[in-house]
Short mmCIF file of N, CA, C and O in Angstrom, two decimals:
data_model
loop_
_atom_site.label_atom_id
_atom_site.label_comp_id
_atom_site.label_asym_id
_atom_site.label_seq_id
_atom_site.Cartn_x
_atom_site.Cartn_y
_atom_site.Cartn_z
N MET A 1 0.86 -1.16 0.00
CA MET A 1 0.00 0.00 0.00
C MET A 1 0.91 1.23 0.00
O MET A 1 1.89 1.28 0.71
N HIS A 2 0.53 2.20 -0.78
CA HIS A 2 1.30 3.43 -0.89
C HIS A 2 0.58 4.54 -0.12
O HIS A 2 -0.64 4.60 -0.10
N MET A 3 1.37 5.41 0.48
CA MET A 3 0.82 6.55 1.22
C MET A 3 1.22 7.84 0.50
O MET A 3 2.38 7.99 0.12
N PHE A 4 0.26 8.71 0.33
CA PHE A 4 0.50 10.00 -0.31
C PHE A 4 -0.16 11.09 0.52
O PHE A 4 -1.31 10.93 0.96
N GLY A 5 0.55 12.18 0.71
CA GLY A 5 -0.06 13.36 1.31
C GLY A 5 -0.88 14.07 0.27
O GLY A 5 -0.69 13.89 -0.94
N ILE A 6 -1.81 14.88 0.72
CA ILE A 6 -2.67 15.61 -0.21
C ILE A 6 -1.86 16.46 -1.19
O ILE A 6 -2.20 16.57 -2.36
N ARG A 7 -0.74 16.99 -0.74
CA ARG A 7 0.11 17.79 -1.62
C ARG A 7 0.79 16.93 -2.68
O ARG A 7 1.15 17.43 -3.74
N ASP A 8 0.95 15.65 -2.39
CA ASP A 8 1.59 14.74 -3.33
C ASP A 8 0.75 14.50 -4.58
O ASP A 8 1.27 14.05 -5.60
N LEU A 9 -0.54 14.74 -4.49
CA LEU A 9 -1.41 14.50 -5.65
C LEU A 9 -0.91 15.24 -6.88
O LEU A 9 -0.92 14.72 -7.99
N ARG A 10 -0.45 16.44 -6.68
CA ARG A 10 0.02 17.24 -7.80
C ARG A 10 1.49 16.94 -8.09
O ARG A 10 1.89 16.77 -9.23
N GLU A 11 2.30 16.89 -7.04
CA GLU A 11 3.74 16.78 -7.21
C GLU A 11 4.22 15.36 -7.57
O GLU A 11 5.28 15.21 -8.17
N ARG A 12 3.47 14.34 -7.19
CA ARG A 12 3.90 12.96 -7.42
C ARG A 12 2.86 12.18 -8.22
O ARG A 12 2.68 10.99 -8.04
N SER A 13 2.19 12.86 -9.12
CA SER A 13 1.11 12.22 -9.88
C SER A 13 1.62 11.04 -10.71
O SER A 13 0.92 10.05 -10.88
N GLY A 14 2.85 11.14 -11.22
CA GLY A 14 3.40 10.03 -12.00
C GLY A 14 3.57 8.78 -11.15
O GLY A 14 3.25 7.66 -11.58
N GLU A 15 4.07 8.95 -9.94
CA GLU A 15 4.24 7.82 -9.02
C GLU A 15 2.88 7.23 -8.63
O GLU A 15 2.71 6.02 -8.55
N LEU A 16 1.91 8.10 -8.40
CA LEU A 16 0.56 7.66 -8.07
C LEU A 16 -0.05 6.86 -9.22
O LEU A 16 -0.65 5.80 -9.01
N THR A 17 0.15 7.33 -10.43
CA THR A 17 -0.35 6.63 -11.61
C THR A 17 0.28 5.26 -11.74
O THR A 17 -0.40 4.26 -12.00
N LYS A 18 1.60 5.17 -11.55
CA LYS A 18 2.29 3.88 -11.62
C LYS A 18 1.79 2.92 -10.56
O LYS A 18 1.62 1.73 -10.81
N ALA A 19 1.55 3.42 -9.35
CA ALA A 19 1.04 2.57 -8.27
C ALA A 19 -0.33 2.01 -8.65
O ALA A 19 -0.59 0.81 -8.48
N ALA A 20 -1.20 2.86 -9.18
CA ALA A 20 -2.54 2.41 -9.58
C ALA A 20 -2.46 1.40 -10.72
O ALA A 20 -3.15 0.38 -10.72
N GLU A 21 -1.59 1.66 -11.70
CA GLU A 21 -1.44 0.74 -12.83
C GLU A 21 -0.89 -0.61 -12.38
O GLU A 21 -1.17 -1.63 -13.00
N SER A 22 -0.14 -0.62 -11.29
CA SER A 22 0.40 -1.87 -10.75
C SER A 22 -0.59 -2.57 -9.83
O SER A 22 -0.30 -3.62 -9.30
N GLY A 23 -1.76 -1.96 -9.64
CA GLY A 23 -2.80 -2.58 -8.82
C GLY A 23 -2.69 -2.30 -7.34
O GLY A 23 -3.32 -2.97 -6.53
N HIS A 24 -1.89 -1.31 -6.94
CA HIS A 24 -1.70 -1.01 -5.53
C HIS A 24 -2.73 -0.02 -5.01
O HIS A 24 -3.11 0.93 -5.70
N LEU A 25 -3.16 -0.26 -3.79
CA LEU A 25 -4.00 0.70 -3.09
C LEU A 25 -3.16 1.90 -2.68
O LEU A 25 -1.97 1.75 -2.41
N CYS A 26 -3.79 3.02 -2.59
CA CYS A 26 -3.10 4.22 -2.10
C CYS A 26 -3.95 4.85 -1.01
O CYS A 26 -5.16 4.95 -1.13
N VAL A 27 -3.30 5.24 0.06
CA VAL A 27 -3.97 5.96 1.13
C VAL A 27 -3.48 7.40 1.07
O VAL A 27 -2.29 7.65 1.00
N PHE A 28 -4.42 8.32 1.09
CA PHE A 28 -4.09 9.73 1.04
C PHE A 28 -4.26 10.33 2.43
O PHE A 28 -5.25 10.03 3.11
N THR A 29 -3.30 11.13 2.82
CA THR A 29 -3.33 11.71 4.14
C THR A 29 -3.45 13.23 4.06
O THR A 29 -3.03 13.85 3.09
N LYS A 30 -4.01 13.77 5.10
CA LYS A 30 -4.09 15.23 5.25
C LYS A 30 -3.68 15.51 6.68
O LYS A 30 -4.28 14.98 7.62
N ARG A 31 -2.61 16.27 6.82
CA ARG A 31 -2.02 16.54 8.14
C ARG A 31 -1.69 15.23 8.86
O ARG A 31 -2.00 15.05 10.03
N ASP A 32 -1.11 14.30 8.11
CA ASP A 32 -0.66 13.00 8.61
C ASP A 32 -1.78 12.09 9.10
O ASP A 32 -1.53 11.13 9.82
N ARG A 33 -3.01 12.36 8.71
CA ARG A 33 -4.13 11.48 9.07
C ARG A 33 -4.80 10.98 7.80
O ARG A 33 -5.08 11.76 6.89
N PRO A 34 -5.05 9.68 7.71
CA PRO A 34 -5.71 9.14 6.52
C PRO A 34 -7.09 9.78 6.31
O PRO A 34 -7.83 9.99 7.27
N PHE A 35 -7.38 10.12 5.06
CA PHE A 35 -8.70 10.68 4.79
C PHE A 35 -9.32 10.13 3.51
O PHE A 35 -10.51 10.33 3.27
N MET A 36 -8.55 9.41 2.69
CA MET A 36 -9.10 8.91 1.44
C MET A 36 -8.30 7.70 0.99
O MET A 36 -7.10 7.62 1.20
N VAL A 37 -8.98 6.75 0.36
CA VAL A 37 -8.33 5.56 -0.18
C VAL A 37 -8.51 5.56 -1.69
O VAL A 37 -9.62 5.80 -2.18
N GLY A 38 -7.42 5.31 -2.41
CA GLY A 38 -7.48 5.19 -3.86
C GLY A 38 -7.41 3.71 -4.23
O GLY A 38 -6.48 3.01 -3.84
N ILE A 39 -8.43 3.23 -4.92
CA ILE A 39 -8.49 1.83 -5.35
C ILE A 39 -8.35 1.80 -6.86
O ILE A 39 -9.10 2.48 -7.57
N PRO A 40 -7.42 0.99 -7.38
CA PRO A 40 -7.27 0.92 -8.84
C PRO A 40 -8.58 0.46 -9.50
O PRO A 40 -9.25 -0.44 -9.01
N PHE A 41 -8.92 1.09 -10.58
CA PHE A 41 -10.12 0.74 -11.34
C PHE A 41 -9.85 -0.57 -12.07
O PHE A 41 -8.86 -0.70 -12.77
N SER A 42 -10.72 -1.54 -11.90
CA SER A 42 -10.52 -2.84 -12.53
C SER A 42 -11.87 -3.50 -12.80
O SER A 42 -12.91 -3.06 -12.29
N GLU A 43 -11.82 -4.55 -13.56
CA GLU A 43 -13.02 -5.34 -13.84
C GLU A 43 -13.57 -5.92 -12.53
O GLU A 43 -14.78 -5.96 -12.32
N ASN A 44 -12.66 -6.34 -11.65
CA ASN A 44 -13.09 -6.90 -10.36
C ASN A 44 -13.80 -5.84 -9.51
O ASN A 44 -14.76 -6.15 -8.82
N LEU A 45 -13.36 -4.60 -9.57
CA LEU A 45 -14.02 -3.53 -8.83
C LEU A 45 -15.46 -3.38 -9.31
O LEU A 45 -16.38 -3.26 -8.51
N LEU A 46 -15.64 -3.41 -10.62
CA LEU A 46 -16.99 -3.30 -11.17
C LEU A 46 -17.86 -4.51 -10.80
O LEU A 46 -19.03 -4.36 -10.46
N LYS A 47 -17.26 -5.67 -10.88
CA LYS A 47 -18.01 -6.91 -10.65
C LYS A 47 -18.33 -7.13 -9.17
O LYS A 47 -19.46 -7.45 -8.82
N GLU A 48 -17.34 -6.95 -8.32
CA GLU A 48 -17.50 -7.28 -6.90
C GLU A 48 -17.87 -6.10 -6.01
O GLU A 48 -18.36 -6.30 -4.91
N GLY A 49 -17.59 -4.89 -6.44
CA GLY A 49 -17.90 -3.73 -5.63
C GLY A 49 -16.72 -3.26 -4.79
O GLY A 49 -15.70 -3.95 -4.66
N VAL A 50 -16.88 -2.10 -4.21
CA VAL A 50 -15.79 -1.46 -3.47
C VAL A 50 -15.42 -2.25 -2.22
O VAL A 50 -14.24 -2.48 -1.95
N HIS A 51 -16.41 -2.68 -1.43
CA HIS A 51 -16.10 -3.38 -0.18
C HIS A 51 -15.27 -4.64 -0.43
O HIS A 51 -14.25 -4.86 0.23
N THR A 52 -15.71 -5.44 -1.37
CA THR A 52 -15.00 -6.69 -1.66
C THR A 52 -13.63 -6.42 -2.25
O THR A 52 -12.65 -7.06 -1.88
N ASN A 53 -13.55 -5.47 -3.15
CA ASN A 53 -12.26 -5.15 -3.77
C ASN A 53 -11.27 -4.62 -2.74
O ASN A 53 -10.10 -5.02 -2.73
N LEU A 54 -11.72 -3.76 -1.86
CA LEU A 54 -10.85 -3.22 -0.81
C LEU A 54 -10.42 -4.34 0.14
O LEU A 54 -9.24 -4.45 0.50
N ALA A 55 -11.34 -5.18 0.52
CA ALA A 55 -11.03 -6.30 1.41
C ALA A 55 -10.00 -7.23 0.77
O ALA A 55 -9.06 -7.69 1.42
N THR A 56 -10.16 -7.50 -0.52
CA THR A 56 -9.23 -8.36 -1.25
C THR A 56 -7.83 -7.77 -1.25
O THR A 56 -6.85 -8.45 -0.96
N HIS A 57 -7.74 -6.50 -1.57
CA HIS A 57 -6.43 -5.83 -1.59
C HIS A 57 -5.76 -5.85 -0.22
O HIS A 57 -4.58 -6.15 -0.10
N LEU A 58 -6.54 -5.53 0.81
CA LEU A 58 -5.96 -5.47 2.16
C LEU A 58 -5.57 -6.86 2.67
O LEU A 58 -4.57 -7.01 3.37
N TYR A 59 -6.34 -7.88 2.30
CA TYR A 59 -5.95 -9.24 2.67
C TYR A 59 -4.66 -9.64 1.95
O TYR A 59 -3.73 -10.16 2.56
N GLU A 60 -4.62 -9.37 0.66
CA GLU A 60 -3.46 -9.76 -0.16
C GLU A 60 -2.18 -9.10 0.35
O GLU A 60 -1.10 -9.68 0.26
N GLN A 61 -2.28 -7.91 0.91
CA GLN A 61 -1.12 -7.20 1.42
C GLN A 61 -0.80 -7.55 2.87
O GLN A 61 0.11 -7.00 3.46
N GLY A 62 -1.57 -8.49 3.44
CA GLY A 62 -1.30 -8.94 4.80
C GLY A 62 -1.81 -8.01 5.88
O GLY A 62 -1.44 -8.13 7.04
N ILE A 63 -2.67 -7.09 5.52
CA ILE A 63 -3.19 -6.12 6.49
C ILE A 63 -4.41 -6.68 7.22
O ILE A 63 -4.61 -6.42 8.40
N LEU A 64 -5.22 -7.46 6.52
CA LEU A 64 -6.42 -8.06 7.12
C LEU A 64 -6.31 -9.58 7.15
O LEU A 64 -5.75 -10.18 6.23
N SER A 65 -6.88 -10.17 8.17
CA SER A 65 -7.03 -11.62 8.23
C SER A 65 -8.19 -12.02 7.32
O SER A 65 -9.00 -11.15 6.93
N PRO A 66 -8.34 -13.30 7.01
CA PRO A 66 -9.50 -13.71 6.20
C PRO A 66 -10.83 -13.33 6.85
O PRO A 66 -11.75 -12.88 6.17
N ALA A 67 -10.93 -13.46 8.17
CA ALA A 67 -12.18 -13.13 8.86
C ALA A 67 -12.49 -11.64 8.77
O ALA A 67 -13.63 -11.23 8.52
N LYS A 68 -11.47 -10.80 8.95
CA LYS A 68 -11.68 -9.35 8.86
C LYS A 68 -11.99 -8.93 7.43
O LYS A 68 -12.79 -8.04 7.19
N ALA A 69 -11.34 -9.58 6.47
CA ALA A 69 -11.64 -9.30 5.06
C ALA A 69 -13.09 -9.66 4.75
O ALA A 69 -13.78 -8.92 4.04
N ALA A 70 -13.57 -10.77 5.29
CA ALA A 70 -14.96 -11.18 5.07
C ALA A 70 -15.92 -10.15 5.65
O ALA A 70 -16.92 -9.79 5.02
N ARG A 71 -15.61 -9.65 6.83
CA ARG A 71 -16.46 -8.63 7.43
C ARG A 71 -16.49 -7.36 6.59
O ARG A 71 -17.55 -6.78 6.37
N LEU A 72 -15.33 -6.92 6.11
CA LEU A 72 -15.27 -5.72 5.28
C LEU A 72 -16.02 -5.94 3.96
O LEU A 72 -16.71 -5.05 3.47
N ALA A 73 -15.90 -7.14 3.41
CA ALA A 73 -16.57 -7.47 2.14
C ALA A 73 -18.06 -7.75 2.33
O ALA A 73 -18.78 -7.95 1.35
N LYS A 74 -18.49 -7.77 3.59
CA LYS A 74 -19.90 -8.03 3.92
C LYS A 74 -20.37 -9.38 3.39
O LYS A 74 -21.41 -9.50 2.74
N CYS A 75 -19.55 -10.41 3.67
CA CYS A 75 -19.90 -11.77 3.27
C CYS A 75 -19.42 -12.73 4.35
O CYS A 75 -18.71 -12.34 5.27
N SER A 76 -19.80 -13.98 4.21
CA SER A 76 -19.34 -14.99 5.17
C SER A 76 -17.87 -15.31 4.92
O SER A 76 -17.34 -15.04 3.84
N LEU A 77 -17.24 -15.92 5.90
CA LEU A 77 -15.84 -16.31 5.76
C LEU A 77 -15.70 -17.30 4.61
O LEU A 77 -14.77 -17.19 3.81
N GLU A 78 -16.63 -18.23 4.49
CA GLU A 78 -16.58 -19.21 3.40
C GLU A 78 -16.66 -18.52 2.03
O GLU A 78 -15.89 -18.84 1.13
N GLU A 79 -17.57 -17.56 1.88
CA GLU A 79 -17.68 -16.83 0.62
C GLU A 79 -16.40 -16.05 0.32
O GLU A 79 -15.95 -16.00 -0.82
N CYS A 80 -15.82 -15.46 1.35
CA CYS A 80 -14.59 -14.69 1.18
C CYS A 80 -13.46 -15.60 0.71
O CYS A 80 -12.72 -15.25 -0.21
N ILE A 81 -13.33 -16.75 1.33
CA ILE A 81 -12.29 -17.70 0.95
C ILE A 81 -12.48 -18.14 -0.50
O ILE A 81 -11.52 -18.23 -1.27
N GLN A 82 -13.72 -18.38 -0.90
CA GLN A 82 -14.00 -18.77 -2.28
C GLN A 82 -13.63 -17.64 -3.24
O GLN A 82 -13.06 -17.90 -4.31
N LYS A 83 -13.96 -16.40 -2.89
CA LYS A 83 -13.63 -15.27 -3.77
C LYS A 83 -12.13 -15.11 -3.90
O LYS A 83 -11.61 -14.86 -4.99
N LEU A 84 -11.40 -15.24 -2.79
CA LEU A 84 -9.94 -15.14 -2.83
C LEU A 84 -9.36 -16.22 -3.73
O LEU A 84 -8.48 -15.96 -4.55
N GLY A 85 -9.87 -17.44 -3.59
CA GLY A 85 -9.40 -18.54 -4.42
C GLY A 85 -9.70 -18.31 -5.89
O GLY A 85 -8.87 -18.57 -6.76
N HIS A 86 -10.89 -17.81 -6.16
CA HIS A 86 -11.29 -17.52 -7.55
C HIS A 86 -10.37 -16.48 -8.19
O HIS A 86 -10.09 -16.53 -9.39
N LEU A 87 -9.89 -15.54 -7.37
CA LEU A 87 -8.99 -14.50 -7.86
C LEU A 87 -7.53 -14.96 -7.90
O LEU A 87 -6.65 -14.21 -8.29
N GLY A 88 -7.28 -16.20 -7.47
CA GLY A 88 -5.92 -16.74 -7.47
C GLY A 88 -5.07 -16.23 -6.33
O GLY A 88 -3.84 -16.28 -6.39
N ILE A 89 -5.71 -15.77 -5.26
CA ILE A 89 -4.98 -15.26 -4.10
C ILE A 89 -4.80 -16.40 -3.11
O ILE A 89 -5.77 -17.03 -2.69
N THR A 90 -3.57 -16.66 -2.74
CA THR A 90 -3.24 -17.77 -1.85
C THR A 90 -3.75 -17.50 -0.45
O THR A 90 -3.52 -16.43 0.11
N LEU A 91 -4.44 -18.47 0.13
CA LEU A 91 -4.95 -18.32 1.47
C LEU A 91 -3.94 -18.81 2.49
O LEU A 91 -3.77 -18.23 3.55
N ILE A 92 -3.24 -19.87 2.16
CA ILE A 92 -2.22 -20.43 3.05
C ILE A 92 -0.90 -20.30 2.32
O ILE A 92 -0.73 -20.79 1.21
N ASP A 93 0.05 -19.65 2.96
CA ASP A 93 1.33 -19.36 2.31
C ASP A 93 2.48 -19.81 3.22
O ASP A 93 3.00 -19.03 3.99
N TYR A 94 2.82 -21.08 3.14
CA TYR A 94 3.93 -21.63 3.92
C TYR A 94 5.19 -21.65 3.07
O TYR A 94 5.13 -21.96 1.89
N ASP A 95 6.33 -21.36 3.69
CA ASP A 95 7.57 -21.66 2.99
C ASP A 95 7.86 -23.14 3.22
O ASP A 95 7.17 -23.82 3.99
N THR A 96 8.83 -23.69 2.54
CA THR A 96 9.09 -25.14 2.57
C THR A 96 9.33 -25.64 3.98
O THR A 96 8.81 -26.68 4.37
N GLU A 97 10.11 -24.90 4.75
CA GLU A 97 10.44 -25.33 6.12
C GLU A 97 9.19 -25.37 7.00
O GLU A 97 8.97 -26.32 7.74
N GLU A 98 8.34 -24.34 6.91
CA GLU A 98 7.10 -24.30 7.69
C GLU A 98 6.16 -25.43 7.29
O GLU A 98 5.53 -26.06 8.14
N LEU A 99 6.06 -25.70 6.00
CA LEU A 99 5.20 -26.77 5.52
C LEU A 99 5.69 -28.12 6.02
O LEU A 99 4.89 -28.94 6.51
N ASP A 100 6.99 -28.37 5.95
CA ASP A 100 7.55 -29.63 6.47
C ASP A 100 7.24 -29.79 7.96
O ASP A 100 6.88 -30.88 8.42
N GLU A 101 7.37 -28.70 8.72
CA GLU A 101 7.09 -28.76 10.15
C GLU A 101 5.62 -29.07 10.42
O GLU A 101 5.29 -29.90 11.26
N GLU A 102 4.72 -28.41 9.68
CA GLU A 102 3.31 -28.67 9.84
C GLU A 102 2.96 -30.11 9.49
O GLU A 102 2.18 -30.76 10.18
N LEU A 103 3.53 -30.61 8.41
CA LEU A 103 3.26 -31.99 7.99
C LEU A 103 3.79 -32.98 9.00
O LEU A 103 3.16 -34.02 9.25
N SER A 104 4.94 -32.71 9.59
CA SER A 104 5.50 -33.63 10.59
C SER A 104 4.66 -33.64 11.85
O SER A 104 4.58 -34.66 12.55
N ASN A 105 3.99 -32.54 12.15
CA ASN A 105 3.12 -32.48 13.33
C ASN A 105 1.84 -33.29 13.13
O ASN A 105 1.20 -33.67 14.11
N LEU A 106 1.47 -33.55 11.90
CA LEU A 106 0.27 -34.34 11.62
C LEU A 106 0.48 -35.82 11.91
O LEU A 106 -0.47 -36.52 12.26
N GLY A 107 1.70 -36.30 11.72
CA GLY A 107 1.99 -37.73 11.84
C GLY A 107 2.27 -38.18 13.19
O GLY A 107 1.93 -38.41 14.19
#
């Protein structure tokens, strides 16, 4: 997630544009306090709506848990997990060592 001050809108518009084109959320601040969120325009935004799109972005960036993302998206946890999977967003992300440890704990 990128942070921009209100003055940055004019002075750093190129950086803001690149962030949006890369699919990144932007938070705009005024006097160091968040006041606006910029969400990249996408087919998913049109299809799923602002709440779901914002929840998806924040989950993908590790800011929200699946349960909190579901609440923001105004859906059940099961629906949220299905939407994340449909978008190709990994729900469980273990590195090899963590996965081996988890598997050894099962046996």
